[in-house]
PDB file of C-alpha atoms in Angstrom:
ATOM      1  CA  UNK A   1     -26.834  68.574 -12.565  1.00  0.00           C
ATOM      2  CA  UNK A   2     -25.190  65.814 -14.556  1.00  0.00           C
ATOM      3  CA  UNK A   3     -22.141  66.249 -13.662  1.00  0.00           C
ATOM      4  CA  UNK A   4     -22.600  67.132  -9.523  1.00  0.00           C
ATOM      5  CA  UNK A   5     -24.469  63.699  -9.205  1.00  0.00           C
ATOM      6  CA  UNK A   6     -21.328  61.029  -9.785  1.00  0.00           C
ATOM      7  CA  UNK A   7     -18.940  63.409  -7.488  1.00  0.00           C
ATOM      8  CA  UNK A   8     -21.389  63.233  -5.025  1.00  0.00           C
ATOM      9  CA  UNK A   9     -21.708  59.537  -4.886  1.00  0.00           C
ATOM     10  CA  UNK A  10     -18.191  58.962  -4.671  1.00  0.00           C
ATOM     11  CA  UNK A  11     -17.961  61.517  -1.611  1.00  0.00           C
ATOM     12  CA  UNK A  12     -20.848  59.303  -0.036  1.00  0.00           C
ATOM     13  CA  UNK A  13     -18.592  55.958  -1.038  1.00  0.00           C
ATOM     14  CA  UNK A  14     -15.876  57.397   0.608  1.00  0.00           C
ATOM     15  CA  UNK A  15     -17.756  59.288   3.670  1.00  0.00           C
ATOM     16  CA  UNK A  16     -18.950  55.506   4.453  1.00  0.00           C
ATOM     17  CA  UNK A  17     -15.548  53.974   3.869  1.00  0.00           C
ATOM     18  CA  UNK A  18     -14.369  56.209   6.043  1.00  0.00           C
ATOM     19  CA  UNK A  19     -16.728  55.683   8.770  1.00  0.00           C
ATOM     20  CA  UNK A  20     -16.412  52.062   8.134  1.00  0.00           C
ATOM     21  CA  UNK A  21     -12.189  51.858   8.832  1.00  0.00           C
ATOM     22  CA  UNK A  22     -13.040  54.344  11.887  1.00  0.00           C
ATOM     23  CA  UNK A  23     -15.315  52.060  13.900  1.00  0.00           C
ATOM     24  CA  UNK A  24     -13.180  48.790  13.123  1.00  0.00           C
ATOM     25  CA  UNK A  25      -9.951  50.007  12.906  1.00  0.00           C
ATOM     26  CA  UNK A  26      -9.077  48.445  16.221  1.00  0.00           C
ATOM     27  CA  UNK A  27      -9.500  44.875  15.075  1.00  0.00           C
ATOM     28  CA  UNK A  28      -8.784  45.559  11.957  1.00  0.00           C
ATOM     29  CA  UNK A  29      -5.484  46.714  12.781  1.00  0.00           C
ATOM     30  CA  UNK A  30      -5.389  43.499  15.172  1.00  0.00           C
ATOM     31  CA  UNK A  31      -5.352  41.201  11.859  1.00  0.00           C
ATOM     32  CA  UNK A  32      -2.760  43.250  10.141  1.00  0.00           C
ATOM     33  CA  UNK A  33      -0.796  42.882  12.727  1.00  0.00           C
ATOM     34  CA  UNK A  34      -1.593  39.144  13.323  1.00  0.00           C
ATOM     35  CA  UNK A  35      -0.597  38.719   9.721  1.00  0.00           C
ATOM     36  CA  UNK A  36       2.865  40.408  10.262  1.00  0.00           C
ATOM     37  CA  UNK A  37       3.486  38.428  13.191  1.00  0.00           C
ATOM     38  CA  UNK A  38       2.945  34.701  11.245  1.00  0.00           C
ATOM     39  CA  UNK A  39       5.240  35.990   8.415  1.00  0.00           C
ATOM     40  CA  UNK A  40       7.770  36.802  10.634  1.00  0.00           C
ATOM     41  CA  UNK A  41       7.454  33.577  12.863  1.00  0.00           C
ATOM     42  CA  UNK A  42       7.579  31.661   9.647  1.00  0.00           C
ATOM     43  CA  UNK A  43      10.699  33.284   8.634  1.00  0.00           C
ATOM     44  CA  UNK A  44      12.230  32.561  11.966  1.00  0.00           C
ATOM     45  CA  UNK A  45      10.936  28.897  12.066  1.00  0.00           C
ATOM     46  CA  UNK A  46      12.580  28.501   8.690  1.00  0.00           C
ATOM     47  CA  UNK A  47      15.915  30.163   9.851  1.00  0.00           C
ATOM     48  CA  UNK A  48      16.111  28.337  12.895  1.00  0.00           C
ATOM     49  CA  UNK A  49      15.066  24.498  10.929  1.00  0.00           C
ATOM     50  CA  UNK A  50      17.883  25.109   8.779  1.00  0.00           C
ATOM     51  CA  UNK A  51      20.060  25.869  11.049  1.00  0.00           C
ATOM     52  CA  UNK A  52      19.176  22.900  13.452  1.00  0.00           C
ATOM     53  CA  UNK A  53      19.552  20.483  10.191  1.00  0.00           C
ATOM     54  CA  UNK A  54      23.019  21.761   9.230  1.00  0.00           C
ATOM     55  CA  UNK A  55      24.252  21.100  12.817  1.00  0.00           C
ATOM     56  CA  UNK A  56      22.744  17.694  12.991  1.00  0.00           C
ATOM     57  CA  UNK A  57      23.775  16.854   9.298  1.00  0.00           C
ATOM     58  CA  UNK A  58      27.653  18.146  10.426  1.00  0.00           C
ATOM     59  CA  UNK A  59      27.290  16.323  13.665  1.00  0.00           C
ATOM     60  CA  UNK A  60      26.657  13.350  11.301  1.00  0.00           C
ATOM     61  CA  UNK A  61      29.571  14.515   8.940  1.00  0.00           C
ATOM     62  CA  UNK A  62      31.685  14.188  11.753  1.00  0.00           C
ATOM     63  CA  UNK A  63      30.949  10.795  13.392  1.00  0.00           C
ATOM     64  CA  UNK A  64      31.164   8.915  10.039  1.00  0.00           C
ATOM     65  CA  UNK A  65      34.426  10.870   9.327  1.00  0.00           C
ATOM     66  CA  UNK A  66      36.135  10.023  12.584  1.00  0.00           C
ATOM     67  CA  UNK A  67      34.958   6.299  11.670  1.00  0.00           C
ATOM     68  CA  UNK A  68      36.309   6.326   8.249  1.00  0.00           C
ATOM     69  CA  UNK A  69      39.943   7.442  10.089  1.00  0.00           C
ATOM     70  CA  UNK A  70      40.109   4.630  12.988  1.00  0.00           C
ATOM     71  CA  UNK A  71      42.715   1.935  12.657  1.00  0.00           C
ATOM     72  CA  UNK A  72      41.623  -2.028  11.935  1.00  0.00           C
ATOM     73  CA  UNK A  73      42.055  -3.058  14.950  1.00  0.00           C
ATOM     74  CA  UNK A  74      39.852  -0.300  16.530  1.00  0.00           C
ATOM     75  CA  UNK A  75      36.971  -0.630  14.416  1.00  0.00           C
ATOM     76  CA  UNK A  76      34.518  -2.979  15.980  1.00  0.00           C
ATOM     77  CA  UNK A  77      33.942  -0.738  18.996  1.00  0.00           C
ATOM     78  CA  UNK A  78      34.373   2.419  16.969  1.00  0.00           C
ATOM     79  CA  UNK A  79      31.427   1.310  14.890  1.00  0.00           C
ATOM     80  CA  UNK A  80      29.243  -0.024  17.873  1.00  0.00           C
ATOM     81  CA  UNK A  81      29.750   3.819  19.220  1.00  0.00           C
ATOM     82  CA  UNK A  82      29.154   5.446  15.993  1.00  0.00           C
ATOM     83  CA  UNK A  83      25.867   3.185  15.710  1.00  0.00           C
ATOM     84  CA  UNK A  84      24.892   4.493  18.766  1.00  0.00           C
ATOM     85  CA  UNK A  85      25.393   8.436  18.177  1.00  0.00           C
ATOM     86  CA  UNK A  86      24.153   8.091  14.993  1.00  0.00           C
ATOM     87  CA  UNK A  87      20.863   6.179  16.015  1.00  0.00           C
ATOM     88  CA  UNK A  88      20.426   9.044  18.841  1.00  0.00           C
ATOM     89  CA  UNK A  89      20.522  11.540  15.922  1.00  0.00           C
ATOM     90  CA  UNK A  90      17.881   9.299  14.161  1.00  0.00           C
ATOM     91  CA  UNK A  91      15.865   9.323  16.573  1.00  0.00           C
ATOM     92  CA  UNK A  92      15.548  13.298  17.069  1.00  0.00           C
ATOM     93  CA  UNK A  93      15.703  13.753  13.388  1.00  0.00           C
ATOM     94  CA  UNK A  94      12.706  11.191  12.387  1.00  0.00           C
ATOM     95  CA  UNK A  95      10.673  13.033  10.142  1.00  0.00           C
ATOM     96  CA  UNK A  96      13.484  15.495   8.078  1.00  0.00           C
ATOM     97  CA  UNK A  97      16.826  15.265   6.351  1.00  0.00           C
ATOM     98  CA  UNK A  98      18.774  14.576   9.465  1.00  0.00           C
ATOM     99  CA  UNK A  99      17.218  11.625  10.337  1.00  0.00           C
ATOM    100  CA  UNK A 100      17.335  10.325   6.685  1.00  0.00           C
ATOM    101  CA  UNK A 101      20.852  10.873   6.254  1.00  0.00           C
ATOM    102  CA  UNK A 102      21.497   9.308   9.681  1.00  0.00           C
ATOM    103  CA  UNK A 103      19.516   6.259   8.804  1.00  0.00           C
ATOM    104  CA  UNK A 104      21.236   5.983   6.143  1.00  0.00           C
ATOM    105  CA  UNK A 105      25.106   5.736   8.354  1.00  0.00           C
ATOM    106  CA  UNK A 106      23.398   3.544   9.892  1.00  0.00           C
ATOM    107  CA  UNK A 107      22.315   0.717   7.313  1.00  0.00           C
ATOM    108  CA  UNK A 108      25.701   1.211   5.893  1.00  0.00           C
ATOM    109  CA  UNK A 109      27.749   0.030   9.317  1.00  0.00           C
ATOM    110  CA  UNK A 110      24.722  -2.421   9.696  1.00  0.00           C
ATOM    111  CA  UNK A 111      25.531  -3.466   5.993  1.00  0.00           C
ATOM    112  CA  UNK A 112      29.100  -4.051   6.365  1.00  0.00           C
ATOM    113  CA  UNK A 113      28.936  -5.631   9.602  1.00  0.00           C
ATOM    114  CA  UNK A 114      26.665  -8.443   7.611  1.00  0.00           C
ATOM    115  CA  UNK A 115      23.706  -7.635  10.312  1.00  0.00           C
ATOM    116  CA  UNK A 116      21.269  -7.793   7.007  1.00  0.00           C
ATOM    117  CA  UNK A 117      17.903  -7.692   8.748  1.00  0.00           C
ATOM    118  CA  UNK A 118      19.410  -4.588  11.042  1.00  0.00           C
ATOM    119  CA  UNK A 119      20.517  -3.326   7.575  1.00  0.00           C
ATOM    120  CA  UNK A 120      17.157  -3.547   5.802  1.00  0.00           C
ATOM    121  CA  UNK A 121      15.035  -2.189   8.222  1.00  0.00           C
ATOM    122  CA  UNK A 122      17.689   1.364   8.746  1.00  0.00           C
ATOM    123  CA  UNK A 123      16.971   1.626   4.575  1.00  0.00           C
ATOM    124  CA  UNK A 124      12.968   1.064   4.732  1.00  0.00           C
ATOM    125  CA  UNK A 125      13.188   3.812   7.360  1.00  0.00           C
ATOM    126  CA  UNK A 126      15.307   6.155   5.369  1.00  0.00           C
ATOM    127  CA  UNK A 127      13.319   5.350   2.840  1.00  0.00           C
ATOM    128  CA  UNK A 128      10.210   6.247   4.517  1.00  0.00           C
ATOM    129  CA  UNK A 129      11.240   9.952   5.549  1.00  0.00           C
ATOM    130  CA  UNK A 130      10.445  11.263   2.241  1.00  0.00           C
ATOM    131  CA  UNK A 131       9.461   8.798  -0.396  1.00  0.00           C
ATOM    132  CA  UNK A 132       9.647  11.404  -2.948  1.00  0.00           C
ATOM    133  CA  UNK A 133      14.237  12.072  -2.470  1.00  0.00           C
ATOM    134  CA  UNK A 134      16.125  10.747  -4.569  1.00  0.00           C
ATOM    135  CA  UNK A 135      17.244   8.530  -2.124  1.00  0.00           C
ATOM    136  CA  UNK A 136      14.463   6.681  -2.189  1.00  0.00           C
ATOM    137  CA  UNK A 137      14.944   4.939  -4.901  1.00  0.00           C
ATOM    138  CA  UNK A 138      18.795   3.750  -3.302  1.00  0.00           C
ATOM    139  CA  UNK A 139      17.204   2.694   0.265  1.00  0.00           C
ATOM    140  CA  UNK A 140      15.057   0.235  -1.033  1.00  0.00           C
ATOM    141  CA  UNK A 141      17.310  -1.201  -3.356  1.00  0.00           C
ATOM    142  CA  UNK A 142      19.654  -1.785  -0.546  1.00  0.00           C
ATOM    143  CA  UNK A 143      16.584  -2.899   1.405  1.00  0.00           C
ATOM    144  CA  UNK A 144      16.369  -5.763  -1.841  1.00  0.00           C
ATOM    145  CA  UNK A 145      19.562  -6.555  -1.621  1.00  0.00           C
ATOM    146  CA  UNK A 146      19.468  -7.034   2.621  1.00  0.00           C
ATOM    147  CA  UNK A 147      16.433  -9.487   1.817  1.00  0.00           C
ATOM    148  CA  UNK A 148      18.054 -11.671  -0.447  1.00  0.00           C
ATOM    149  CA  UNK A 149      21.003 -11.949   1.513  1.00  0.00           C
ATOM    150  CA  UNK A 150      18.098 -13.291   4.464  1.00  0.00           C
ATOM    151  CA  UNK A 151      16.712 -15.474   1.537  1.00  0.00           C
ATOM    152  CA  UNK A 152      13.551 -13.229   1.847  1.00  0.00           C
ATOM    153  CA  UNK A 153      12.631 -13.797  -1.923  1.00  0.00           C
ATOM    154  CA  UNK A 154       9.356 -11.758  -1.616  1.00  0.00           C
ATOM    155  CA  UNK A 155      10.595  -8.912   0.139  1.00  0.00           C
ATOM    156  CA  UNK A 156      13.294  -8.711  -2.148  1.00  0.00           C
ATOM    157  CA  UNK A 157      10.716  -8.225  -5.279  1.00  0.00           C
ATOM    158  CA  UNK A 158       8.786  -6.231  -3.515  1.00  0.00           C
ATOM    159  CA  UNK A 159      11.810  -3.590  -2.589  1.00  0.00           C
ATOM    160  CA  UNK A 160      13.035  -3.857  -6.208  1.00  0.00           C
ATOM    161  CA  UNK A 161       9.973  -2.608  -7.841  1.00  0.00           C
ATOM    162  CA  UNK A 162       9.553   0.309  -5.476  1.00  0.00           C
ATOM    163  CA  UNK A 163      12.910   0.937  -6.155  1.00  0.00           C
ATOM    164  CA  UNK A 164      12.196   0.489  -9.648  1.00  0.00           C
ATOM    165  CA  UNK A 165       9.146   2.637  -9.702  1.00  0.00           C
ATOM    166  CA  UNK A 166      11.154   5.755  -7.878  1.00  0.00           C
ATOM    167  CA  UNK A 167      11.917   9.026 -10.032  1.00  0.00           C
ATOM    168  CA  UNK A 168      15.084   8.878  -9.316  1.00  0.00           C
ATOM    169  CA  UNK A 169      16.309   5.034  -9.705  1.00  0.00           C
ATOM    170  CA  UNK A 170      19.728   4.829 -11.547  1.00  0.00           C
ATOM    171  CA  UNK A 171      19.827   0.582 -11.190  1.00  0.00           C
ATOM    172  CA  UNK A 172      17.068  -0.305 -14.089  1.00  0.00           C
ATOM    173  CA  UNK A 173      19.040  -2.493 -15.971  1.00  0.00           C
ATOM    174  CA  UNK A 174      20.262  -4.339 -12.987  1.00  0.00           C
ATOM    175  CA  UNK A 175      17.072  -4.344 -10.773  1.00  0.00           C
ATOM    176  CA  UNK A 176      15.519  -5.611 -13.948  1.00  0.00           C
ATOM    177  CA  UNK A 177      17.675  -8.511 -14.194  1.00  0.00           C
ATOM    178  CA  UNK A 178      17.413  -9.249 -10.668  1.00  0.00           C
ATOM    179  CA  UNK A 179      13.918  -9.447 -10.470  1.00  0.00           C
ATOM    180  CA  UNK A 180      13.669 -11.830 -13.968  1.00  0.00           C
ATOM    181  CA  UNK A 181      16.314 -14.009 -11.977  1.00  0.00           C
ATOM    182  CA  UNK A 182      14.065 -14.287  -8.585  1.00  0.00           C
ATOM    183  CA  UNK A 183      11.027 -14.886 -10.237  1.00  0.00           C
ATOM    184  CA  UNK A 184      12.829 -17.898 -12.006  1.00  0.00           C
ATOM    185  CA  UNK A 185      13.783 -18.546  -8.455  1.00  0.00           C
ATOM    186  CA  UNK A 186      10.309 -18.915  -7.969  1.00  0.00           C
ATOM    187  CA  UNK A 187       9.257 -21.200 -10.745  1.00  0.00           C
ATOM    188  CA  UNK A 188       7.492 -18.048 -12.486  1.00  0.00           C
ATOM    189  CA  UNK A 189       9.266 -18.298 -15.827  1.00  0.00           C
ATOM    190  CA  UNK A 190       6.492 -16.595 -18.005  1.00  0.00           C
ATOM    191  CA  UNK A 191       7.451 -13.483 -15.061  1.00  0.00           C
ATOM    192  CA  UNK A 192      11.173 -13.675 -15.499  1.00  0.00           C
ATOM    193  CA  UNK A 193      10.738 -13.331 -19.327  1.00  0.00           C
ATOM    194  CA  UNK A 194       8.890 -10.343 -19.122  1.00  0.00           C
ATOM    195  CA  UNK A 195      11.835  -8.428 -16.891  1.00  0.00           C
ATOM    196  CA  UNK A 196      13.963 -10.110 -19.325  1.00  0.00           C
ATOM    197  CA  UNK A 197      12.040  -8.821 -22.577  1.00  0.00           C
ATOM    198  CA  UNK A 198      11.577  -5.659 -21.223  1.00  0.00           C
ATOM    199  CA  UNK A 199      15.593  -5.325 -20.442  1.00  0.00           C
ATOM    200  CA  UNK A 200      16.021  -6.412 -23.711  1.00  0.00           C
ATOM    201  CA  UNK A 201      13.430  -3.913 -25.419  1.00  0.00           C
ATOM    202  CA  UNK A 202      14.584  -0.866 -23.677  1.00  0.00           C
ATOM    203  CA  UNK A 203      18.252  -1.003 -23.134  1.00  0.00           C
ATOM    204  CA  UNK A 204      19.120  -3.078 -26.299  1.00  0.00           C
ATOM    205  CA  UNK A 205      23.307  -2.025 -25.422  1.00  0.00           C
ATOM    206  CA  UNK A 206      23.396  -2.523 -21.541  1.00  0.00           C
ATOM    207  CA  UNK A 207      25.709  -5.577 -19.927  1.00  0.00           C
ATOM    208  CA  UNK A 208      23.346  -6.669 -18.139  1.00  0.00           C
ATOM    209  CA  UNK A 209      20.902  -7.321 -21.296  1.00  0.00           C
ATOM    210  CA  UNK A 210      23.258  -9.676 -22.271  1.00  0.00           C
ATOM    211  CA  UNK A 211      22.610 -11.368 -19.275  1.00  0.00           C
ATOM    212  CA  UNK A 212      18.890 -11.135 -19.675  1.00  0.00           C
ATOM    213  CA  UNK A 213      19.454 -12.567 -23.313  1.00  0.00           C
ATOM    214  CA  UNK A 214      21.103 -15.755 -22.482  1.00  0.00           C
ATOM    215  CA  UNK A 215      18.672 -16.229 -19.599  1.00  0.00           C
ATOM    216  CA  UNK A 216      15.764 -15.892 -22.237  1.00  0.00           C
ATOM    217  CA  UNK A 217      17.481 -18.603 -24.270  1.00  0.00           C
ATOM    218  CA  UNK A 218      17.946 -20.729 -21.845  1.00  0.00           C
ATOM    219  CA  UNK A 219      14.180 -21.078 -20.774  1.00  0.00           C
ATOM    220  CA  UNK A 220      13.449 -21.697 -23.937  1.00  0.00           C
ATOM    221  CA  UNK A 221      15.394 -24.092 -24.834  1.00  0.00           C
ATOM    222  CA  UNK A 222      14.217 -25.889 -21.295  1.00  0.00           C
ATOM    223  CA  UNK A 223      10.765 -25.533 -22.649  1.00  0.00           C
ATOM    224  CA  UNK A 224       9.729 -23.122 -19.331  1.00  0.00           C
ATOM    225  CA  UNK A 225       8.874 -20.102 -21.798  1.00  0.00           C
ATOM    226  CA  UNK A 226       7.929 -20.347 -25.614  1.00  0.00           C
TER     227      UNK A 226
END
């Protein structure tokens, strides 16, 4: 008897279980197949994304190519057509690679054409795609350097310590010193000393720490810092 009782539990189990995939197997059979369907329209979704952004990103290629090959003469009109294919791809593309990369084109042919404020804003929205890139960390030191070229002191400290503050920045020593020498701009001399000090204290064999060094004696010797 002990040994008839366990086998005929089991039998009951799967008698039930049985039963149980019998009566539902119609929608059950529905969500398995529901499943199979959103893996596979993932996959395509993927496929297809990737594919769009390479053809936008070699579309890109291209334009800024043909712009690096025109002639001198031909380059003020070449760039005002570039700007506009480029900002069309921008504009599609505002949310993913494409449209980073394009905004990108487009600060730089802003940049060179001395159109800072045109400039700035192309980085902050570059910038703004996907704070996370390591490109971050570039557009808003550009975005820095386009305010201080408009005299925008603020702006310009405010873009340098984001740019700062990225994962990615490769200007510390430099973005360091500039922000010590717009805060003196600014009368704040105690501020400047920290960037300075901090320069100073963590890259002790970097150029621009020599900079920050004679800026440091300077103040003091002005009686600004102690």
């Amino acid at each position: 008897m002990t040994n008839i009782q366990p086998v005929e539990e089991k039998k009951t189990f799967g008698d039930k279980f049985s039963l149980f995939l019998t009566k539902n197997r119609v929608w059950i059979l529905g969500i398995i197949i529901t499943l199979i369907i959103g893996a596979v329209v993932l996959a395509v979704v993927k496929v297809v994304s990737t594919e769009a952004h390479q053809k936008g990103l070699t579309e890109l290629d291209s334009i800024v190519y043909n712009l690096t090959k025109t002639e001198e003469a031909s380059l003020p009109a070449a760039k005002t057509e570039a700007l506009e294919k480029i900002t069309a791809l921008a504009d599609k593309n505002s949310s993913n690679i494409v449209g980073l990369r394009a905004q990108m084109a487009a600060a730089d042919i802003y940049f060179s054409n001395e159109n800072w404020s045109e400039a700035r804003d192309a980085w902050l929205k570059a910038a703004a795609i996907d704070e996370k890139a390591y490109t971050a960390s570039v557009c808003y030191y550009n975005a820095a350097v386009c305010s201080e070229e408009l005299n925008d002191t603020d702006s310009a400290i405010t873009y340098y310590e984001k740019a700062l503050a990225g994962e990615y920045c490769e200007f510390d020593t430099h973005i360091l010193f500039s922000l010590g020498r717009l805060l003196e701009s600014k009368s704040d001399f105690a501020g400047a000393a920290e960037k300075y000090n901090e320069l100073k204290n963590s890259y002790p064999n970097d150029p621009w720490t020599d900079l920050a060094q004679s800026r440091l004696i300077a103040l003091q010797s002005e009686n600004k810092i102690q």
